[in-house]
Short mmCIF file of C-alpha atoms in Angstrom, two decimals:
data_model
loop_
_atom_site.label_atom_id
_atom_site.label_comp_id
_atom_site.label_asym_id
_atom_site.label_seq_id
_atom_site.Cartn_x
_atom_site.Cartn_y
_atom_site.Cartn_z
CA UNK A 1 -72.74 -56.60 -21.23
CA UNK A 2 -70.49 -53.18 -21.85
CA UNK A 3 -73.63 -50.94 -21.76
CA UNK A 4 -74.44 -52.22 -18.57
CA UNK A 5 -70.79 -51.55 -17.09
CA UNK A 6 -71.46 -48.58 -18.42
CA UNK A 7 -74.77 -48.24 -16.19
CA UNK A 8 -73.43 -49.03 -13.39
CA UNK A 9 -70.19 -46.42 -13.47
CA UNK A 10 -72.65 -43.67 -14.30
CA UNK A 11 -75.01 -44.39 -11.62
CA UNK A 12 -72.13 -44.41 -8.77
CA UNK A 13 -69.95 -41.50 -10.25
CA UNK A 14 -73.72 -40.10 -9.89
CA UNK A 15 -74.73 -40.84 -6.18
CA UNK A 16 -71.25 -40.10 -5.03
CA UNK A 17 -71.28 -36.82 -6.90
CA UNK A 18 -74.77 -36.15 -5.10
CA UNK A 19 -74.36 -37.10 -2.05
CA UNK A 20 -70.94 -35.97 -1.71
CA UNK A 21 -72.23 -32.25 -2.91
CA UNK A 22 -74.62 -32.85 0.23
CA UNK A 23 -72.21 -33.75 2.62
CA UNK A 24 -70.34 -30.66 1.69
CA UNK A 25 -73.39 -28.33 1.76
CA UNK A 26 -74.09 -29.65 5.05
CA UNK A 27 -70.45 -29.23 6.60
CA UNK A 28 -70.62 -25.40 5.14
CA UNK A 29 -73.83 -24.51 6.65
CA UNK A 30 -72.32 -26.23 10.12
CA UNK A 31 -69.66 -24.27 9.82
CA UNK A 32 -71.81 -21.09 8.56
CA UNK A 33 -73.74 -21.38 11.99
CA UNK A 34 -71.14 -21.88 14.46
CA UNK A 35 -69.19 -18.73 13.35
CA UNK A 36 -72.65 -16.98 13.72
CA UNK A 37 -73.47 -17.72 16.75
CA UNK A 38 -69.86 -17.27 18.23
CA UNK A 39 -69.78 -14.12 16.97
CA UNK A 40 -72.84 -12.54 17.73
CA UNK A 41 -71.68 -13.95 21.94
CA UNK A 42 -67.58 -13.64 21.79
CA UNK A 43 -68.51 -10.19 22.18
CA UNK A 44 -70.74 -10.97 25.43
CA UNK A 45 -68.63 -11.99 26.51
CA UNK A 46 -65.74 -10.35 25.79
CA UNK A 47 -66.82 -8.13 28.51
CA UNK A 48 -64.51 -8.39 31.17
CA UNK A 49 -66.58 -6.26 33.97
CA UNK A 50 -69.01 -9.31 33.21
CA UNK A 51 -68.65 -12.69 35.26
CA UNK A 52 -71.70 -14.90 33.99
CA UNK A 53 -70.10 -17.49 36.31
CA UNK A 54 -71.84 -15.30 38.36
CA UNK A 55 -75.29 -14.72 39.53
CA UNK A 56 -75.32 -11.74 40.63
CA UNK A 57 -73.62 -10.41 37.59
CA UNK A 58 -75.53 -12.37 35.51
CA UNK A 59 -79.08 -10.78 36.45
CA UNK A 60 -77.81 -7.22 36.69
CA UNK A 61 -76.94 -8.24 32.45
CA UNK A 62 -80.58 -9.77 32.02
CA UNK A 63 -81.85 -6.62 33.58
CA UNK A 64 -79.21 -4.28 31.28
CA UNK A 65 -80.63 -6.19 27.94
CA UNK A 66 -84.22 -5.16 28.85
CA UNK A 67 -83.27 -1.70 29.96
CA UNK A 68 -81.88 -1.26 26.06
CA UNK A 69 -84.01 -3.92 23.86
CA UNK A 70 -87.09 -3.24 26.16
CA UNK A 71 -89.42 -4.15 23.21
CA UNK A 72 -87.91 -7.86 22.55
CA UNK A 73 -87.97 -9.87 25.85
CA UNK A 74 -88.09 -12.95 24.76
CA UNK A 75 -85.01 -12.60 22.57
CA UNK A 76 -82.98 -11.54 25.40
CA UNK A 77 -83.54 -14.50 27.79
CA UNK A 78 -83.09 -16.54 24.05
CA UNK A 79 -79.48 -14.18 24.30
CA UNK A 80 -79.05 -15.33 27.83
CA UNK A 81 -79.69 -18.68 27.10
CA UNK A 82 -76.89 -18.84 23.79
CA UNK A 83 -74.57 -17.70 26.26
CA UNK A 84 -74.82 -20.34 28.73
CA UNK A 85 -75.19 -23.02 26.44
CA UNK A 86 -71.73 -21.81 24.75
CA UNK A 87 -70.18 -21.62 28.29
CA UNK A 88 -71.74 -24.86 29.63
CA UNK A 89 -70.34 -26.47 25.90
CA UNK A 90 -67.03 -25.56 26.66
CA UNK A 91 -66.26 -27.81 29.42
CA UNK A 92 -68.69 -31.00 28.14
CA UNK A 93 -67.56 -30.56 24.03
CA UNK A 94 -65.28 -33.28 22.97
CA UNK A 95 -63.40 -30.63 20.24
CA UNK A 96 -62.73 -28.16 23.18
CA UNK A 97 -60.87 -30.80 25.59
CA UNK A 98 -57.43 -32.17 25.02
CA UNK A 99 -57.19 -35.13 22.71
CA UNK A 100 -61.11 -34.59 21.91
CA UNK A 101 -62.43 -35.19 18.51
CA UNK A 102 -64.28 -32.55 16.27
CA UNK A 103 -67.80 -33.30 15.30
CA UNK A 104 -68.86 -34.11 11.65
CA UNK A 105 -67.41 -35.84 8.79
CA UNK A 106 -63.32 -35.23 10.25
CA UNK A 107 -60.41 -37.04 8.98
CA UNK A 108 -60.06 -39.06 11.84
CA UNK A 109 -63.77 -39.96 11.99
CA UNK A 110 -63.24 -41.19 8.78
CA UNK A 111 -60.89 -43.44 9.69
CA UNK A 112 -62.62 -44.75 12.21
CA UNK A 113 -65.63 -45.26 10.02
CA UNK A 114 -63.54 -47.54 6.98
CA UNK A 115 -62.81 -50.08 10.24
CA UNK A 116 -66.12 -50.08 11.00
CA UNK A 117 -66.81 -50.51 7.30
CA UNK A 118 -64.21 -53.09 7.03
CA UNK A 119 -66.20 -55.34 9.73
CA UNK A 120 -69.52 -54.99 8.00
CA UNK A 121 -67.74 -56.17 4.77
CA UNK A 122 -66.51 -59.15 5.94
CA UNK A 123 -69.81 -60.38 7.61
CA UNK A 124 -71.62 -59.25 4.66
CA UNK A 125 -69.73 -60.91 2.73
CA UNK A 126 -69.66 -64.61 4.62
CA UNK A 127 -73.97 -64.33 5.81
CA UNK A 128 -74.27 -64.15 2.30
CA UNK A 129 -71.92 -66.97 0.99
CA UNK A 130 -73.37 -69.06 3.50
CA UNK A 131 -76.95 -68.00 2.79
CA UNK A 132 -76.08 -68.66 -0.99
CA UNK A 133 -74.71 -72.46 -0.48
CA UNK A 134 -78.04 -73.30 1.85
CA UNK A 135 -80.19 -72.15 -0.04
CA UNK A 136 -79.02 -74.43 -2.96
CA UNK A 137 -77.90 -77.43 -0.41
CA UNK A 138 -81.97 -77.40 0.77
CA UNK A 139 -83.26 -76.64 -2.62
CA UNK A 140 -82.25 -79.41 -3.74
CA UNK A 141 -82.55 -82.12 -1.01
CA UNK A 142 -85.94 -80.32 -0.97
CA UNK A 143 -85.90 -81.83 -5.37
CA UNK A 144 -85.11 -85.20 -4.35
CA UNK A 145 -87.43 -85.22 -1.71
CA UNK A 146 -90.02 -84.69 -3.88
CA UNK A 147 -89.23 -86.59 -6.40
CA UNK A 148 -89.22 -89.37 -4.31
CA UNK A 149 -91.77 -89.30 -3.29
CA UNK A 150 -91.79 -87.75 0.41
CA UNK A 151 -94.85 -86.41 2.17
CA UNK A 152 -94.04 -83.85 5.33
CA UNK A 153 -93.61 -85.49 8.42
CA UNK A 154 -97.52 -84.18 10.44
CA UNK A 155 -99.09 -86.13 7.28
CA UNK A 156 -97.15 -89.09 7.38
CA UNK A 157 -97.97 -88.51 11.21
CA UNK A 158 -101.76 -88.53 10.90
CA UNK A 159 -101.20 -91.05 7.92
CA UNK A 160 -99.33 -93.60 10.21
CA UNK A 161 -101.96 -92.82 13.99
CA UNK A 162 -105.05 -93.52 10.57
CA UNK A 163 -104.00 -97.31 10.22
CA UNK A 164 -103.10 -99.80 11.61
CA UNK A 165 -101.19 -103.65 11.51
CA UNK A 166 -102.60 -107.07 13.38
CA UNK A 167 -104.86 -104.52 14.96
CA UNK A 168 -101.27 -102.74 17.03
CA UNK A 169 -100.36 -99.09 15.57
CA UNK A 170 -96.65 -98.49 16.46
CA UNK A 171 -96.01 -95.67 19.23
CA UNK A 172 -92.49 -94.83 19.08
CA UNK A 173 -92.84 -94.84 15.37
CA UNK A 174 -95.65 -92.67 15.73
CA UNK A 175 -94.25 -90.34 18.54
CA UNK A 176 -90.80 -89.54 16.81
CA UNK A 177 -92.84 -88.50 13.11
CA UNK A 178 -93.77 -86.05 15.82
CA UNK A 179 -91.35 -84.73 17.41
CA UNK A 180 -90.08 -84.73 13.90
CA UNK A 181 -92.53 -82.12 12.99
CA UNK A 182 -92.42 -79.93 15.48
CA UNK A 183 -88.84 -79.33 15.09
CA UNK A 184 -89.47 -78.60 11.51
CA UNK A 185 -92.05 -76.18 12.27
CA UNK A 186 -90.45 -74.81 15.43
CA UNK A 187 -87.51 -74.08 12.59
CA UNK A 188 -90.21 -72.66 9.51
CA UNK A 189 -90.89 -70.56 12.58
CA UNK A 190 -87.04 -68.91 13.09
CA UNK A 191 -86.60 -69.31 9.59
CA UNK A 192 -89.42 -66.73 9.34
CA UNK A 193 -89.10 -64.59 12.47
CA UNK A 194 -87.89 -61.26 12.41
CA UNK A 195 -83.84 -61.27 13.34
CA UNK A 196 -84.18 -59.15 16.72
CA UNK A 197 -87.34 -61.17 17.34
CA UNK A 198 -84.54 -64.02 17.50
CA UNK A 199 -81.79 -62.27 19.58
CA UNK A 200 -83.73 -60.82 22.23
CA UNK A 201 -85.31 -64.50 22.91
CA UNK A 202 -81.44 -65.24 23.40
CA UNK A 203 -79.64 -61.65 24.42
CA UNK A 204 -79.64 -62.64 28.50
CA UNK A 205 -78.06 -66.10 27.72
CA UNK A 206 -75.67 -65.22 25.02
CA UNK A 207 -72.72 -62.88 23.81
CA UNK A 208 -75.47 -60.88 21.41
CA UNK A 209 -72.71 -58.79 20.37
CA UNK A 210 -69.81 -61.84 19.31
CA UNK A 211 -69.73 -62.60 15.65
CA UNK A 212 -70.77 -66.10 15.68
CA UNK A 213 -73.73 -64.52 16.19
CA UNK A 214 -74.74 -61.42 14.00
CA UNK A 215 -73.96 -64.20 10.95
CA UNK A 216 -75.92 -66.45 12.59
CA UNK A 217 -78.49 -64.10 12.75
CA UNK A 218 -77.49 -62.78 9.49
CA UNK A 219 -78.51 -66.40 8.13
CA UNK A 220 -80.86 -67.88 9.24
CA UNK A 221 -83.10 -65.18 10.12
CA UNK A 222 -85.81 -62.48 7.68
CA UNK A 223 -86.84 -65.19 5.70
CA UNK A 224 -83.32 -64.95 3.84
CA UNK A 225 -82.26 -68.67 3.77
CA UNK A 226 -85.37 -69.91 3.45
CA UNK A 227 -87.22 -67.35 0.79
CA UNK A 228 -84.11 -67.84 -1.83
CA UNK A 229 -85.01 -71.55 -0.68
CA UNK A 230 -87.93 -71.48 -2.08
CA UNK A 231 -86.86 -69.61 -5.14
CA UNK A 232 -83.45 -72.10 -5.87
CA UNK A 233 -86.66 -75.23 -5.72
CA UNK A 234 -88.51 -73.58 -8.33
CA UNK A 235 -85.56 -72.95 -10.61
CA UNK A 236 -84.71 -76.38 -10.04
CA UNK A 237 -88.48 -77.98 -11.10
CA UNK A 238 -88.57 -75.81 -13.58
CA UNK A 239 -86.04 -77.04 -15.26
CA UNK A 240 -87.52 -81.14 -14.29
CA UNK A 241 -89.92 -80.40 -16.32
CA UNK A 242 -88.19 -79.62 -19.68
CA UNK A 243 -87.05 -82.08 -22.86
CA UNK A 244 -83.90 -81.19 -22.42
CA UNK A 245 -84.09 -84.10 -19.22
CA UNK A 246 -86.21 -87.14 -21.66
CA UNK A 247 -83.10 -86.22 -23.83
CA UNK A 248 -80.32 -87.51 -20.98
CA UNK A 249 -82.51 -90.43 -20.17
CA UNK A 250 -82.96 -91.20 -23.79
CA UNK A 251 -79.35 -91.86 -23.39
CA UNK A 252 -78.62 -93.97 -20.23
CA UNK A 253 -77.87 -91.06 -17.95
CA UNK A 254 -79.13 -91.92 -14.29
CA UNK A 255 -82.90 -91.31 -13.29
CA UNK A 256 -82.64 -92.31 -9.88
CA UNK A 257 -82.87 -89.80 -6.57
CA UNK A 258 -82.63 -92.22 -3.98
CA UNK A 259 -79.91 -91.26 -1.38
CA UNK A 260 -77.43 -94.12 -2.74
CA UNK A 261 -74.22 -93.39 -4.46
CA UNK A 262 -74.06 -95.23 -7.92
CA UNK A 263 -76.91 -94.35 -10.52
CA UNK A 264 -79.11 -92.64 -6.96
CA UNK A 265 -77.99 -88.48 -6.05
CA UNK A 266 -75.20 -89.47 -3.03
CA UNK A 267 -75.64 -86.89 -0.15
CA UNK A 268 -71.94 -86.09 -0.04
CA UNK A 269 -72.01 -84.49 -3.51
CA UNK A 270 -75.37 -82.69 -2.30
CA UNK A 271 -73.48 -80.93 1.20
CA UNK A 272 -69.72 -80.02 -0.67
CA UNK A 273 -68.89 -76.71 -1.70
CA UNK A 274 -68.42 -76.99 -5.61
CA UNK A 275 -71.75 -79.99 -6.02
CA UNK A 276 -71.22 -82.20 -9.48
CA UNK A 277 -73.17 -85.54 -10.05
CA UNK A 278 -71.09 -87.63 -12.39
CA UNK A 279 -73.89 -89.81 -15.29
CA UNK A 280 -76.84 -88.21 -13.53
CA UNK A 281 -79.65 -86.50 -15.51
CA UNK A 282 -79.23 -83.84 -11.99
CA UNK A 283 -76.10 -82.32 -13.10
CA UNK A 284 -77.87 -80.80 -16.06
CA UNK A 285 -80.96 -79.54 -14.04
CA UNK A 286 -78.98 -78.35 -11.25
CA UNK A 287 -76.25 -76.33 -13.94
CA UNK A 288 -79.29 -74.64 -15.89
CA UNK A 289 -81.06 -74.16 -12.67
CA UNK A 290 -77.95 -72.19 -10.83
CA UNK A 291 -77.73 -70.23 -14.38
CA UNK A 292 -80.98 -69.15 -13.96
CA UNK A 293 -80.91 -68.51 -9.55
CA UNK A 294 -77.22 -65.86 -9.93
CA UNK A 295 -79.17 -63.30 -10.94
CA UNK A 296 -81.01 -62.90 -7.78
CA UNK A 297 -77.37 -63.07 -5.90
CA UNK A 298 -77.90 -58.85 -6.29
CA UNK A 299 -81.82 -58.84 -5.13
CA UNK A 300 -80.52 -61.06 -2.59
CA UNK A 301 -77.73 -58.50 -1.22
CA UNK A 302 -79.54 -55.55 -0.57
CA UNK A 303 -82.29 -57.73 1.03
CA UNK A 304 -79.01 -59.04 3.14
CA UNK A 305 -77.86 -55.48 3.50
CA UNK A 306 -81.39 -53.99 5.34
CA UNK A 307 -81.11 -57.22 7.63
CA UNK A 308 -77.32 -57.08 8.75
CA UNK A 309 -78.67 -53.03 9.24
CA UNK A 310 -81.25 -53.77 11.21
CA UNK A 311 -79.54 -56.33 13.49
CA UNK A 312 -76.90 -53.80 14.74
CA UNK A 313 -79.77 -51.25 15.06
CA UNK A 314 -81.85 -53.24 17.08
CA UNK A 315 -79.30 -54.94 19.54
CA UNK A 316 -77.38 -51.90 19.73
CA UNK A 317 -74.43 -52.73 18.79
CA UNK A 318 -71.45 -50.26 19.72
CA UNK A 319 -68.59 -49.80 17.35
CA UNK A 320 -70.10 -51.14 14.18
CA UNK A 321 -71.16 -49.13 11.61
CA UNK A 322 -75.13 -49.45 11.59
CA UNK A 323 -74.85 -48.54 14.55
CA UNK A 324 -72.54 -45.84 14.37
CA UNK A 325 -75.61 -44.22 12.17
CA UNK A 326 -78.13 -44.21 14.83
CA UNK A 327 -76.06 -42.90 16.65
CA UNK A 328 -75.08 -40.23 13.61
CA UNK A 329 -78.56 -39.72 13.87
CA UNK A 330 -79.54 -38.96 17.32
CA UNK A 331 -76.62 -36.57 17.61
CA UNK A 332 -78.01 -34.73 13.82
CA UNK A 333 -74.80 -35.43 12.12
CA UNK A 334 -76.22 -35.54 9.01
CA UNK A 335 -72.98 -35.29 7.05
CA UNK A 336 -72.04 -38.85 9.18
CA UNK A 337 -75.36 -40.12 8.47
CA UNK A 338 -74.91 -39.71 4.24
CA UNK A 339 -71.13 -40.84 4.14
CA UNK A 340 -72.10 -43.69 5.87
CA UNK A 341 -75.31 -44.48 3.05
CA UNK A 342 -72.81 -43.58 0.49
CA UNK A 343 -70.48 -46.93 2.10
CA UNK A 344 -73.18 -49.09 1.61
CA UNK A 345 -74.56 -48.37 -1.78
CA UNK A 346 -70.94 -48.66 -3.12
CA UNK A 347 -70.99 -51.89 -1.02
CA UNK A 348 -74.29 -53.12 -2.94
CA UNK A 349 -73.36 -52.03 -6.40
CA UNK A 350 -69.84 -53.87 -5.89
CA UNK A 351 -71.73 -56.45 -5.48
CA UNK A 352 -74.54 -55.77 -8.63
CA UNK A 353 -70.97 -55.53 -10.50
CA UNK A 354 -69.71 -58.98 -9.24
CA UNK A 355 -72.37 -60.80 -10.06
CA UNK A 356 -72.92 -59.29 -13.40
CA UNK A 357 -69.29 -60.76 -14.21
CA UNK A 358 -69.09 -63.38 -12.44
CA UNK A 359 -72.80 -63.83 -14.88
CA UNK A 360 -71.32 -62.77 -18.06
CA UNK A 361 -68.15 -64.97 -17.21
CA UNK A 362 -70.53 -68.36 -17.12
CA UNK A 363 -72.67 -66.77 -20.34
CA UNK A 364 -69.12 -67.38 -22.42
CA UNK A 365 -67.91 -70.46 -21.17
CA UNK A 366 -71.51 -73.05 -21.99
CA UNK A 367 -72.93 -70.34 -24.55
CA UNK A 368 -73.59 -71.00 -27.38
CA UNK A 369 -74.07 -67.20 -27.86
CA UNK A 370 -71.58 -64.86 -28.68
CA UNK A 371 -71.99 -62.38 -25.62
#
């Protein structure tokens, strides 16, 4: 276990050192370019007899450059454009305005990014917890339905209309089954749909910038919930086929999967935050499946962060970390972009360390071997 934490620490140090080095290199290059550009232009702007805001003075300056440097007409035009760009920047760039912020990764910008990063962490943690709880809950419900021998709503509907009682069919029951099948089908479409598709479907009806909407999209979209529900269900099925289950049944543990308390599965136990199924064989199946499911949270977290980044970018949610990254890519402020990418990497590594520590403690608690 110590080796695993050392591996995490080494990767964090190496990646952080690499990103800090790249950020410093970019900032030095930007400073060098600005200094060289200003030094070349300042000597012409310092000419007191030339007013670059006067069209006549500009024309005379251009003619003078063509006379003194006749072999480089393109360079002369480029110099004049650079002078115009510099003078325009003095009026438009925020760093020249009163109270304006300097471009790039400054101290003020770092403080702003930290606030956005904190918002991102809160949304990420909430979505991760909800999807983890939802995957287990839905996985258990699907497993219990399998044990009950229940078929899908569509199969039940087809079976219902193919049979008859005294020559008459129960039309209301058939309609109910069909509606349930359609609702379930729509739910699967939503669960597998990309977040931006769902978001743009409701963008004109709801406030898509709200935290609630972002959390909802993070949970139900991109196939996140359904994918990890199926994974947890697979663990449950695998555990239910192991030998200790038969041993537990021989020891008179409850083995009924009907929806009721007593010797069956209570629905209240399924929806609890800390799920417990006392005196039931499913308690051991659940605990072992959950222990195998815990390490998948590392992959779960990476997939979730990618989804949240796409949601914020696709919806153009201003004031959030991913939108800020997209904006700085457009402005070519790559030092800010690297700082944001580094913060996301550190969040992923923090999740992996937390999951490894949680798994280690569970192994120490329930395992019979030294870890």
